[in-house]
PDB file of C-alpha atoms and ligand atoms in Angstrom:
ATOM      1  CA  MET A  20     -42.442 106.880  19.826  1.00  0.00           C
ATOM      2  CA  THR A  21     -38.888 107.970  20.696  1.00  0.00           C
ATOM      3  CA  ILE A  22     -36.017 107.544  18.226  1.00  0.00           C
ATOM      4  CA  PHE A  23     -32.773 106.376  19.851  1.00  0.00           C
ATOM      5  CA  VAL A  24     -29.467 107.139  18.105  1.00  0.00           C
ATOM      6  CA  PHE A  25     -26.181 105.674  19.298  1.00  0.00           C
ATOM      7  CA  ASP A  26     -22.564 106.369  18.491  1.00  0.00           C
ATOM      8  CA  LEU A  27     -20.663 103.055  18.215  1.00  0.00           C
ATOM      9  CA  ASP A  28     -17.047 103.207  19.503  1.00  0.00           C
ATOM     10  CA  GLY A  29     -16.961 104.169  23.181  1.00  0.00           C
ATOM     11  CA  THR A  30     -20.779 104.205  23.430  1.00  0.00           C
ATOM     12  CA  LEU A  31     -22.047 100.730  22.457  1.00  0.00           C
ATOM     13  CA  THR A  32     -18.618  99.059  22.300  1.00  0.00           C
ATOM     14  CA  PRO A  33     -15.137  99.777  23.605  1.00  0.00           C
ATOM     15  CA  PRO A  34     -13.207 101.621  20.830  1.00  0.00           C
ATOM     16  CA  ARG A  35     -12.730  99.264  17.835  1.00  0.00           C
ATOM     17  CA  LEU A  36     -13.611  96.202  19.966  1.00  0.00           C
ATOM     18  CA  PRO A  37     -16.716  93.974  19.940  1.00  0.00           C
ATOM     19  CA  MET A  38     -19.862  94.798  21.888  1.00  0.00           C
ATOM     20  CA  SER A  39     -19.914  92.643  25.005  1.00  0.00           C
ATOM     21  CA  GLU A  40     -22.126  89.533  24.845  1.00  0.00           C
ATOM     22  CA  ASP A  41     -23.956  90.696  27.902  1.00  0.00           C
ATOM     23  CA  PHE A  42     -24.763  94.121  26.463  1.00  0.00           C
ATOM     24  CA  GLU A  43     -25.785  92.599  23.105  1.00  0.00           C
ATOM     25  CA  LYS A  44     -28.232  90.285  24.827  1.00  0.00           C
ATOM     26  CA  PHE A  45     -29.664  93.105  26.895  1.00  0.00           C
ATOM     27  CA  PHE A  46     -29.864  95.461  23.913  1.00  0.00           C
ATOM     28  CA  ILE A  47     -31.643  92.988  21.634  1.00  0.00           C
ATOM     29  CA  SER A  48     -34.384  92.499  24.178  1.00  0.00           C
ATOM     30  CA  TRP A  49     -34.547  96.187  25.300  1.00  0.00           C
ATOM     31  CA  SER A  50     -34.868  97.466  21.732  1.00  0.00           C
ATOM     32  CA  LYS A  51     -37.699  95.121  20.680  1.00  0.00           C
ATOM     33  CA  ASP A  52     -40.432  97.780  20.864  1.00  0.00           C
ATOM     34  CA  LYS A  53     -38.166 100.751  19.993  1.00  0.00           C
ATOM     35  CA  LYS A  54     -36.651 102.442  16.938  1.00  0.00           C
ATOM     36  CA  CYS A  55     -32.864 102.586  17.190  1.00  0.00           C
ATOM     37  CA  PHE A  56     -30.103 103.842  14.878  1.00  0.00           C
ATOM     38  CA  ILE A  57     -26.311 103.874  14.923  1.00  0.00           C
ATOM     39  CA  ALA A  58     -24.339 106.947  13.796  1.00  0.00           C
ATOM     40  CA  THR A  59     -20.651 106.135  13.450  1.00  0.00           C
ATOM     41  CA  GLY A  60     -17.501 107.336  11.700  1.00  0.00           C
ATOM     42  CA  SER A  61     -16.587 103.737  10.956  1.00  0.00           C
ATOM     43  CA  ASP A  62     -17.506 101.997   7.724  1.00  0.00           C
ATOM     44  CA  PHE A  63     -19.953  99.086   7.615  1.00  0.00           C
ATOM     45  CA  LYS A  64     -17.226  96.445   7.608  1.00  0.00           C
ATOM     46  CA  LYS A  65     -15.956  97.689  10.961  1.00  0.00           C
ATOM     47  CA  VAL A  66     -19.470  97.620  12.399  1.00  0.00           C
ATOM     48  CA  THR A  67     -19.791  93.953  11.353  1.00  0.00           C
ATOM     49  CA  GLU A  68     -16.517  93.216  13.158  1.00  0.00           C
ATOM     50  CA  GLN A  69     -17.845  94.757  16.368  1.00  0.00           C
ATOM     51  CA  MET A  70     -21.399  93.444  16.453  1.00  0.00           C
ATOM     52  CA  SER A  71     -23.230  90.211  15.724  1.00  0.00           C
ATOM     53  CA  GLU A  72     -25.757  90.111  12.897  1.00  0.00           C
ATOM     54  CA  ILE A  73     -28.631  89.718  15.362  1.00  0.00           C
ATOM     55  CA  ALA A  74     -27.527  92.809  17.256  1.00  0.00           C
ATOM     56  CA  MET A  75     -27.155  94.776  14.004  1.00  0.00           C
ATOM     57  CA  ASN A  76     -30.668  93.750  13.016  1.00  0.00           C
ATOM     58  CA  ALA A  77     -31.978  95.317  16.208  1.00  0.00           C
ATOM     59  CA  PHE A  78     -31.277  98.692  14.557  1.00  0.00           C
ATOM     60  CA  GLU A  79     -33.644 100.308  12.107  1.00  0.00           C
ATOM     61  CA  GLY A  80     -30.648 101.779  10.275  1.00  0.00           C
ATOM     62  CA  ILE A  81     -26.881 102.170  10.560  1.00  0.00           C
ATOM     63  CA  TYR A  82     -25.403 105.496   9.450  1.00  0.00           C
ATOM     64  CA  CYS A  83     -21.757 104.741   8.621  1.00  0.00           C
ATOM     65  CA  SER A  84     -18.802 106.883   7.524  1.00  0.00           C
ATOM     66  CA  MET A  85     -20.152 109.942   9.401  1.00  0.00           C
ATOM     67  CA  GLY A  86     -23.635 109.554   7.919  1.00  0.00           C
ATOM     68  CA  ASN A  87     -22.320 109.373   4.357  1.00  0.00           C
ATOM     69  CA  VAL A  88     -23.805 105.893   3.949  1.00  0.00           C
ATOM     70  CA  LEU A  89     -27.040 104.455   5.339  1.00  0.00           C
ATOM     71  CA  TRP A  90     -27.422 100.676   5.715  1.00  0.00           C
ATOM     72  CA  GLN A  91     -30.806  99.155   6.428  1.00  0.00           C
ATOM     73  CA  LYS A  92     -31.174  95.409   7.000  1.00  0.00           C
ATOM     74  CA  GLY A  93     -28.045  94.631   4.971  1.00  0.00           C
ATOM     75  CA  GLU A  94     -28.777  97.018   2.081  1.00  0.00           C
ATOM     76  CA  ILE A  95     -27.315 100.398   1.175  1.00  0.00           C
ATOM     77  CA  ILE A  96     -30.055 103.036   1.047  1.00  0.00           C
ATOM     78  CA  TYR A  97     -27.809 105.926  -0.070  1.00  0.00           C
ATOM     79  CA  LYS A  98     -24.127 106.861  -0.165  1.00  0.00           C
ATOM     80  CA  ASN A  99     -22.283 110.135  -0.756  1.00  0.00           C
ATOM     81  CA  GLU A 100     -19.128 110.620  -2.782  1.00  0.00           C
ATOM     82  CA  PHE A 101     -16.115 112.754  -1.838  1.00  0.00           C
ATOM     83  CA  LYS A 102     -13.568 113.624  -4.525  1.00  0.00           C
ATOM     84  CA  ALA A 103     -10.745 115.154  -2.535  1.00  0.00           C
ATOM     85  CA  ASP A 104      -8.160 117.626  -3.871  1.00  0.00           C
ATOM     86  CA  VAL A 105      -4.888 115.974  -4.850  1.00  0.00           C
ATOM     87  CA  ARG A 106      -3.070 118.501  -2.615  1.00  0.00           C
ATOM     88  CA  LEU A 107      -4.844 117.019   0.379  1.00  0.00           C
ATOM     89  CA  PHE A 108      -3.323 113.613  -0.370  1.00  0.00           C
ATOM     90  CA  GLU A 109       0.111 115.211  -0.812  1.00  0.00           C
ATOM     91  CA  MET A 110      -0.154 116.818   2.589  1.00  0.00           C
ATOM     92  CA  LEU A 111      -1.305 113.582   4.233  1.00  0.00           C
ATOM     93  CA  GLU A 112       1.629 111.714   2.680  1.00  0.00           C
ATOM     94  CA  ASN A 113       3.900 114.411   3.988  1.00  0.00           C
ATOM     95  CA  TYR A 114       2.552 114.199   7.564  1.00  0.00           C
ATOM     96  CA  ARG A 115       3.109 110.480   7.469  1.00  0.00           C
ATOM     97  CA  SER A 116       6.697 110.676   6.206  1.00  0.00           C
ATOM     98  CA  SER A 117       7.756 113.574   8.440  1.00  0.00           C
ATOM     99  CA  THR A 118       6.184 112.514  11.754  1.00  0.00           C
ATOM    100  CA  ASN A 119       8.321 112.615  14.896  1.00  0.00           C
ATOM    101  CA  TYR A 120       6.479 109.597  16.292  1.00  0.00           C
ATOM    102  CA  PRO A 121       9.420 107.397  17.312  1.00  0.00           C
ATOM    103  CA  TYR A 122       7.880 103.924  16.947  1.00  0.00           C
ATOM    104  CA  GLN A 123       6.841 101.623  14.121  1.00  0.00           C
ATOM    105  CA  LEU A 124       4.275 102.826  11.572  1.00  0.00           C
ATOM    106  CA  PHE A 125       1.726 100.555   9.853  1.00  0.00           C
ATOM    107  CA  ASP A 126      -0.139 100.338   6.543  1.00  0.00           C
ATOM    108  CA  ASN A 127      -3.529 101.727   5.633  1.00  0.00           C
ATOM    109  CA  TYR A 128      -2.845 105.255   6.813  1.00  0.00           C
ATOM    110  CA  ILE A 129      -5.150 106.915   4.259  1.00  0.00           C
ATOM    111  CA  GLU A 130      -8.427 105.001   4.247  1.00  0.00           C
ATOM    112  CA  LYS A 131     -10.931 106.126   1.611  1.00  0.00           C
ATOM    113  CA  ARG A 132     -14.480 105.489   2.766  1.00  0.00           C
ATOM    114  CA  ASP A 133     -17.725 106.524   1.080  1.00  0.00           C
ATOM    115  CA  GLY A 134     -17.999 110.287   1.405  1.00  0.00           C
ATOM    116  CA  MET A 135     -14.941 110.680   3.644  1.00  0.00           C
ATOM    117  CA  ILE A 136     -11.274 109.932   4.256  1.00  0.00           C
ATOM    118  CA  ASN A 137      -9.879 108.552   7.486  1.00  0.00           C
ATOM    119  CA  PHE A 138      -6.238 109.525   8.077  1.00  0.00           C
ATOM    120  CA  SER A 139      -3.942 108.053  10.682  1.00  0.00           C
ATOM    121  CA  VAL A 140      -0.203 108.807  10.875  1.00  0.00           C
ATOM    122  CA  LEU A 141       0.221 105.487  12.705  1.00  0.00           C
ATOM    123  CA  GLY A 142      -1.711 103.445  10.102  1.00  0.00           C
ATOM    124  CA  ARG A 143      -4.926 101.520  10.727  1.00  0.00           C
ATOM    125  CA  ASP A 144      -3.337  98.086  10.280  1.00  0.00           C
ATOM    126  CA  CYS A 145      -1.692  98.260  13.709  1.00  0.00           C
ATOM    127  CA  PRO A 146      -2.243  95.898  16.635  1.00  0.00           C
ATOM    128  CA  TYR A 147      -4.314  97.199  19.558  1.00  0.00           C
ATOM    129  CA  HIS A 148      -1.368  97.869  21.899  1.00  0.00           C
ATOM    130  CA  GLU A 149       0.177 100.117  19.234  1.00  0.00           C
ATOM    131  CA  ARG A 150      -3.064 102.144  19.159  1.00  0.00           C
ATOM    132  CA  GLU A 151      -2.719 102.695  22.878  1.00  0.00           C
ATOM    133  CA  ARG A 152       0.908 103.728  22.493  1.00  0.00           C
ATOM    134  CA  TYR A 153       0.077 106.242  19.742  1.00  0.00           C
ATOM    135  CA  TYR A 154      -2.911 107.565  21.727  1.00  0.00           C
ATOM    136  CA  ALA A 155      -0.642 108.293  24.705  1.00  0.00           C
ATOM    137  CA  TYR A 156       1.930 109.965  22.399  1.00  0.00           C
ATOM    138  CA  ASP A 157      -0.751 112.057  20.728  1.00  0.00           C
ATOM    139  CA  LYS A 158      -2.184 113.169  24.075  1.00  0.00           C
ATOM    140  CA  GLU A 159       1.222 114.529  24.987  1.00  0.00           C
ATOM    141  CA  HIS A 160       2.352 115.891  21.618  1.00  0.00           C
ATOM    142  CA  LYS A 161      -1.033 116.857  20.125  1.00  0.00           C
ATOM    143  CA  GLU A 162       0.067 115.663  16.703  1.00  0.00           C
ATOM    144  CA  ARG A 163      -3.473 115.154  15.417  1.00  0.00           C
ATOM    145  CA  GLU A 164      -4.634 118.554  16.631  1.00  0.00           C
ATOM    146  CA  LYS A 165      -1.721 120.274  14.875  1.00  0.00           C
ATOM    147  CA  ILE A 166      -2.423 118.407  11.635  1.00  0.00           C
ATOM    148  CA  LYS A 167      -6.125 119.165  11.895  1.00  0.00           C
ATOM    149  CA  ASN A 168      -5.543 122.906  12.430  1.00  0.00           C
ATOM    150  CA  GLU A 169      -3.121 123.129   9.541  1.00  0.00           C
ATOM    151  CA  LEU A 170      -5.397 121.231   7.182  1.00  0.00           C
ATOM    152  CA  MET A 171      -8.409 123.363   8.165  1.00  0.00           C
ATOM    153  CA  SER A 172      -6.520 126.533   7.306  1.00  0.00           C
ATOM    154  CA  PHE A 173      -5.493 125.123   3.902  1.00  0.00           C
ATOM    155  CA  PHE A 174      -8.875 123.587   3.112  1.00  0.00           C
ATOM    156  CA  PRO A 175     -11.640 125.692   4.679  1.00  0.00           C
ATOM    157  CA  GLU A 176     -14.172 123.699   2.649  1.00  0.00           C
ATOM    158  CA  LEU A 177     -13.417 120.600   4.733  1.00  0.00           C
ATOM    159  CA  ASP A 178     -14.462 119.399   8.179  1.00  0.00           C
ATOM    160  CA  ILE A 179     -12.052 117.357  10.247  1.00  0.00           C
ATOM    161  CA  ALA A 180     -13.072 115.415  13.341  1.00  0.00           C
ATOM    162  CA  ILE A 181     -10.681 113.745  15.746  1.00  0.00           C
ATOM    163  CA  GLY A 182     -12.874 110.950  16.984  1.00  0.00           C
ATOM    164  CA  GLY A 183     -11.107 107.808  18.029  1.00  0.00           C
ATOM    165  CA  MET A 184      -7.646 106.990  19.315  1.00  0.00           C
ATOM    166  CA  ILE A 185      -5.355 107.188  16.306  1.00  0.00           C
ATOM    167  CA  SER A 186      -7.030 108.911  13.378  1.00  0.00           C
ATOM    168  CA  MET A 187      -9.097 111.798  12.050  1.00  0.00           C
ATOM    169  CA  ASP A 188     -12.153 111.826   9.795  1.00  0.00           C
ATOM    170  CA  ILE A 189     -12.079 114.234   6.851  1.00  0.00           C
ATOM    171  CA  THR A 190     -15.300 115.203   5.025  1.00  0.00           C
ATOM    172  CA  PRO A 191     -16.612 118.082   2.934  1.00  0.00           C
ATOM    173  CA  LYS A 192     -18.183 120.735   5.217  1.00  0.00           C
ATOM    174  CA  GLY A 193     -21.675 119.724   6.286  1.00  0.00           C
ATOM    175  CA  CYS A 194     -21.021 116.058   5.521  1.00  0.00           C
ATOM    176  CA  GLY A 195     -19.902 115.113   9.017  1.00  0.00           C
ATOM    177  CA  LYS A 196     -21.962 113.250  11.610  1.00  0.00           C
ATOM    178  CA  GLU A 197     -24.281 116.257  11.988  1.00  0.00           C
ATOM    179  CA  GLN A 198     -26.025 115.340   8.709  1.00  0.00           C
ATOM    180  CA  VAL A 199     -27.672 112.398  10.510  1.00  0.00           C
ATOM    181  CA  ALA A 200     -29.858 114.765  12.593  1.00  0.00           C
ATOM    182  CA  GLN A 201     -31.613 116.303   9.578  1.00  0.00           C
ATOM    183  CA  LYS A 202     -32.045 112.947   7.869  1.00  0.00           C
ATOM    184  CA  LEU A 203     -33.753 111.540  10.958  1.00  0.00           C
ATOM    185  CA  ARG A 204     -35.961 114.599  11.366  1.00  0.00           C
ATOM    186  CA  GLU A 205     -37.121 114.234   7.725  1.00  0.00           C
ATOM    187  CA  LYS A 206     -38.036 110.611   8.445  1.00  0.00           C
ATOM    188  CA  TYR A 207     -39.572 111.332  11.855  1.00  0.00           C
ATOM    189  CA  PRO A 208     -40.937 114.906  11.894  1.00  0.00           C
ATOM    190  CA  ASP A 209     -42.757 114.593  15.214  1.00  0.00           C
ATOM    191  CA  GLU A 210     -40.821 112.049  17.229  1.00  0.00           C
ATOM    192  CA  LYS A 211     -38.504 112.766  20.133  1.00  0.00           C
ATOM    193  CA  ILE A 212     -34.882 112.008  19.201  1.00  0.00           C
ATOM    194  CA  ILE A 213     -32.308 111.012  21.844  1.00  0.00           C
ATOM    195  CA  PHE A 214     -28.632 110.768  20.916  1.00  0.00           C
ATOM    196  CA  PHE A 215     -26.115 108.829  23.042  1.00  0.00           C
ATOM    197  CA  GLY A 216     -22.401 109.530  22.531  1.00  0.00           C
ATOM    198  CA  ASP A 217     -19.152 109.336  24.471  1.00  0.00           C
ATOM    199  CA  LYS A 218     -17.664 112.467  22.849  1.00  0.00           C
ATOM    200  CA  THR A 219     -20.517 114.953  22.701  1.00  0.00           C
ATOM    201  CA  PHE A 220     -18.351 117.738  24.196  1.00  0.00           C
ATOM    202  CA  GLU A 221     -16.630 120.457  22.142  1.00  0.00           C
ATOM    203  CA  GLY A 222     -13.729 118.956  20.192  1.00  0.00           C
ATOM    204  CA  GLY A 223     -15.215 115.436  20.340  1.00  0.00           C
ATOM    205  CA  ASN A 224     -16.438 113.659  17.219  1.00  0.00           C
ATOM    206  CA  ASP A 225     -20.012 113.422  18.513  1.00  0.00           C
ATOM    207  CA  TYR A 226     -20.168 117.181  19.150  1.00  0.00           C
ATOM    208  CA  SER A 227     -21.484 118.250  15.734  1.00  0.00           C
ATOM    209  CA  LEU A 228     -24.262 115.645  15.850  1.00  0.00           C
ATOM    210  CA  ALA A 229     -25.096 116.497  19.473  1.00  0.00           C
ATOM    211  CA  LEU A 230     -25.520 120.191  18.525  1.00  0.00           C
ATOM    212  CA  ALA A 231     -27.542 119.352  15.416  1.00  0.00           C
ATOM    213  CA  VAL A 232     -29.826 117.023  17.392  1.00  0.00           C
ATOM    214  CA  LEU A 233     -30.454 119.685  20.042  1.00  0.00           C
ATOM    215  CA  GLU A 234     -31.210 122.259  17.340  1.00  0.00           C
ATOM    216  CA  LEU A 235     -33.992 120.007  16.012  1.00  0.00           C
ATOM    217  CA  GLY A 236     -36.059 120.525  19.165  1.00  0.00           C
ATOM    218  CA  ASN A 237     -38.012 117.727  20.872  1.00  0.00           C
ATOM    219  CA  SER A 238     -34.673 116.017  21.346  1.00  0.00           C
ATOM    220  CA  SER A 239     -31.939 115.404  23.876  1.00  0.00           C
ATOM    221  CA  VAL A 240     -28.330 114.269  24.132  1.00  0.00           C
ATOM    222  CA  VAL A 241     -26.884 111.816  26.631  1.00  0.00           C
ATOM    223  CA  GLN A 242     -23.138 111.956  27.267  1.00  0.00           C
ATOM    224  CA  VAL A 243     -21.815 108.567  28.444  1.00  0.00           C
ATOM    225  CA  SER A 244     -18.435 107.422  29.701  1.00  0.00           C
ATOM    226  CA  GLY A 245     -18.627 104.070  27.890  1.00  0.00           C
ATOM    227  CA  PRO A 246     -20.832 101.064  27.050  1.00  0.00           C
ATOM    228  CA  ASP A 247     -21.367 100.168  30.719  1.00  0.00           C
ATOM    229  CA  GLU A 248     -22.924 103.530  31.447  1.00  0.00           C
ATOM    230  CA  THR A 249     -25.005 103.376  28.236  1.00  0.00           C
ATOM    231  CA  LYS A 250     -26.418 100.056  29.399  1.00  0.00           C
ATOM    232  CA  GLU A 251     -27.167 101.352  32.900  1.00  0.00           C
ATOM    233  CA  ILE A 252     -29.036 104.361  31.511  1.00  0.00           C
ATOM    234  CA  LEU A 253     -31.064 102.230  29.085  1.00  0.00           C
ATOM    235  CA  LYS A 254     -31.986  99.847  31.907  1.00  0.00           C
ATOM    236  CA  ASN A 255     -33.578 102.730  33.781  1.00  0.00           C
ATOM    237  CA  MET A 256     -35.435 104.192  30.815  1.00  0.00           C
TER     238      MET A 256
HETATM  239  O1  LIG B   7     -16.035 106.035  16.025  1.00  0.00           O
HETATM  240  C1  LIG B   7     -14.929 106.804  16.366  1.00  0.00           C
HETATM  241  C2  LIG B   7     -13.808 106.619  15.390  1.00  0.00           C
HETATM  242  O2  LIG B   7     -13.341 105.270  15.454  1.00  0.00           O
HETATM  243  C3  LIG B   7     -12.231 105.027  14.705  1.00  0.00           C
HETATM  244  O3  LIG B   7     -11.212 105.876  15.150  1.00  0.00           O
HETATM  245  P1  LIG B   7      -9.746 105.376  15.600  1.00  0.00           P
HETATM  246  O4  LIG B   7      -9.354 104.308  14.655  1.00  0.00           O
HETATM  247  O5  LIG B   7      -8.923 106.625  15.495  1.00  0.00           O
HETATM  248  O6  LIG B   7      -9.868 104.901  17.021  1.00  0.00           O
HETATM  249  C4  LIG B   7     -12.454 105.317  13.247  1.00  0.00           C
HETATM  250  O7  LIG B   7     -13.295 104.355  12.669  1.00  0.00           O
HETATM  251  C5  LIG B   7     -13.018 106.699  13.065  1.00  0.00           C
HETATM  252  O8  LIG B   7     -13.399 106.877  11.720  1.00  0.00           O
HETATM  253  C6  LIG B   7     -14.200 106.926  13.951  1.00  0.00           C
HETATM  254  O9  LIG B   7     -14.641 108.250  13.855  1.00  0.00           O
END
């Protein structure tokens, strides 16, 4: 049997938006005789906002917060802790207060999740159009990349992944998405593992997991442009 692993935002759903009804319906029926997992940077609450309970139940397990928590059928199987250095928080506060971003900022800019921190200069409590505005600003000014590079030189023991549109995911080294590959291989020593992600290229937040999956052997990675392409590929499998 093949093990299918899916990133969430940009792969099964548009970023931070619900899975389409059509895709949910298709997926529930397609996955009936298969073993599927999600591997996402988001926490479980966000997954529940983007997917119906029936669709979530189509997955054998949901690795949240970069694989730092595993949910199975509504129960936590394990979770990791991350006690970050106080100087990290000071620097994050400083990036927030000294940003040159010229528009409104929102609350929830340092979100502590199990085993990781999500940091967004803009703040996670922003409406969707503000995400798009920050994303365009960041593309031009590379604010997140600059912050990431600076933080990595101060804290070499950390990993930082710029995954979505407005934020970055901070974890101890080795506790990023890549940890999901080993955990799956322990569970399924002989099965083929296929990972679907929209950012499996260098610099993307699926890259570390894509590399780790390929290193396992008897595995492959599928780069997709979005949920529509994921669905098309699954249809033909
Ligand atoms: O799944 C990709 C990313 O989605 C969100 O990113 P953003 O809010 O920046 O679009 C976050 O949940 C992030 O943790 C996650 O990696």
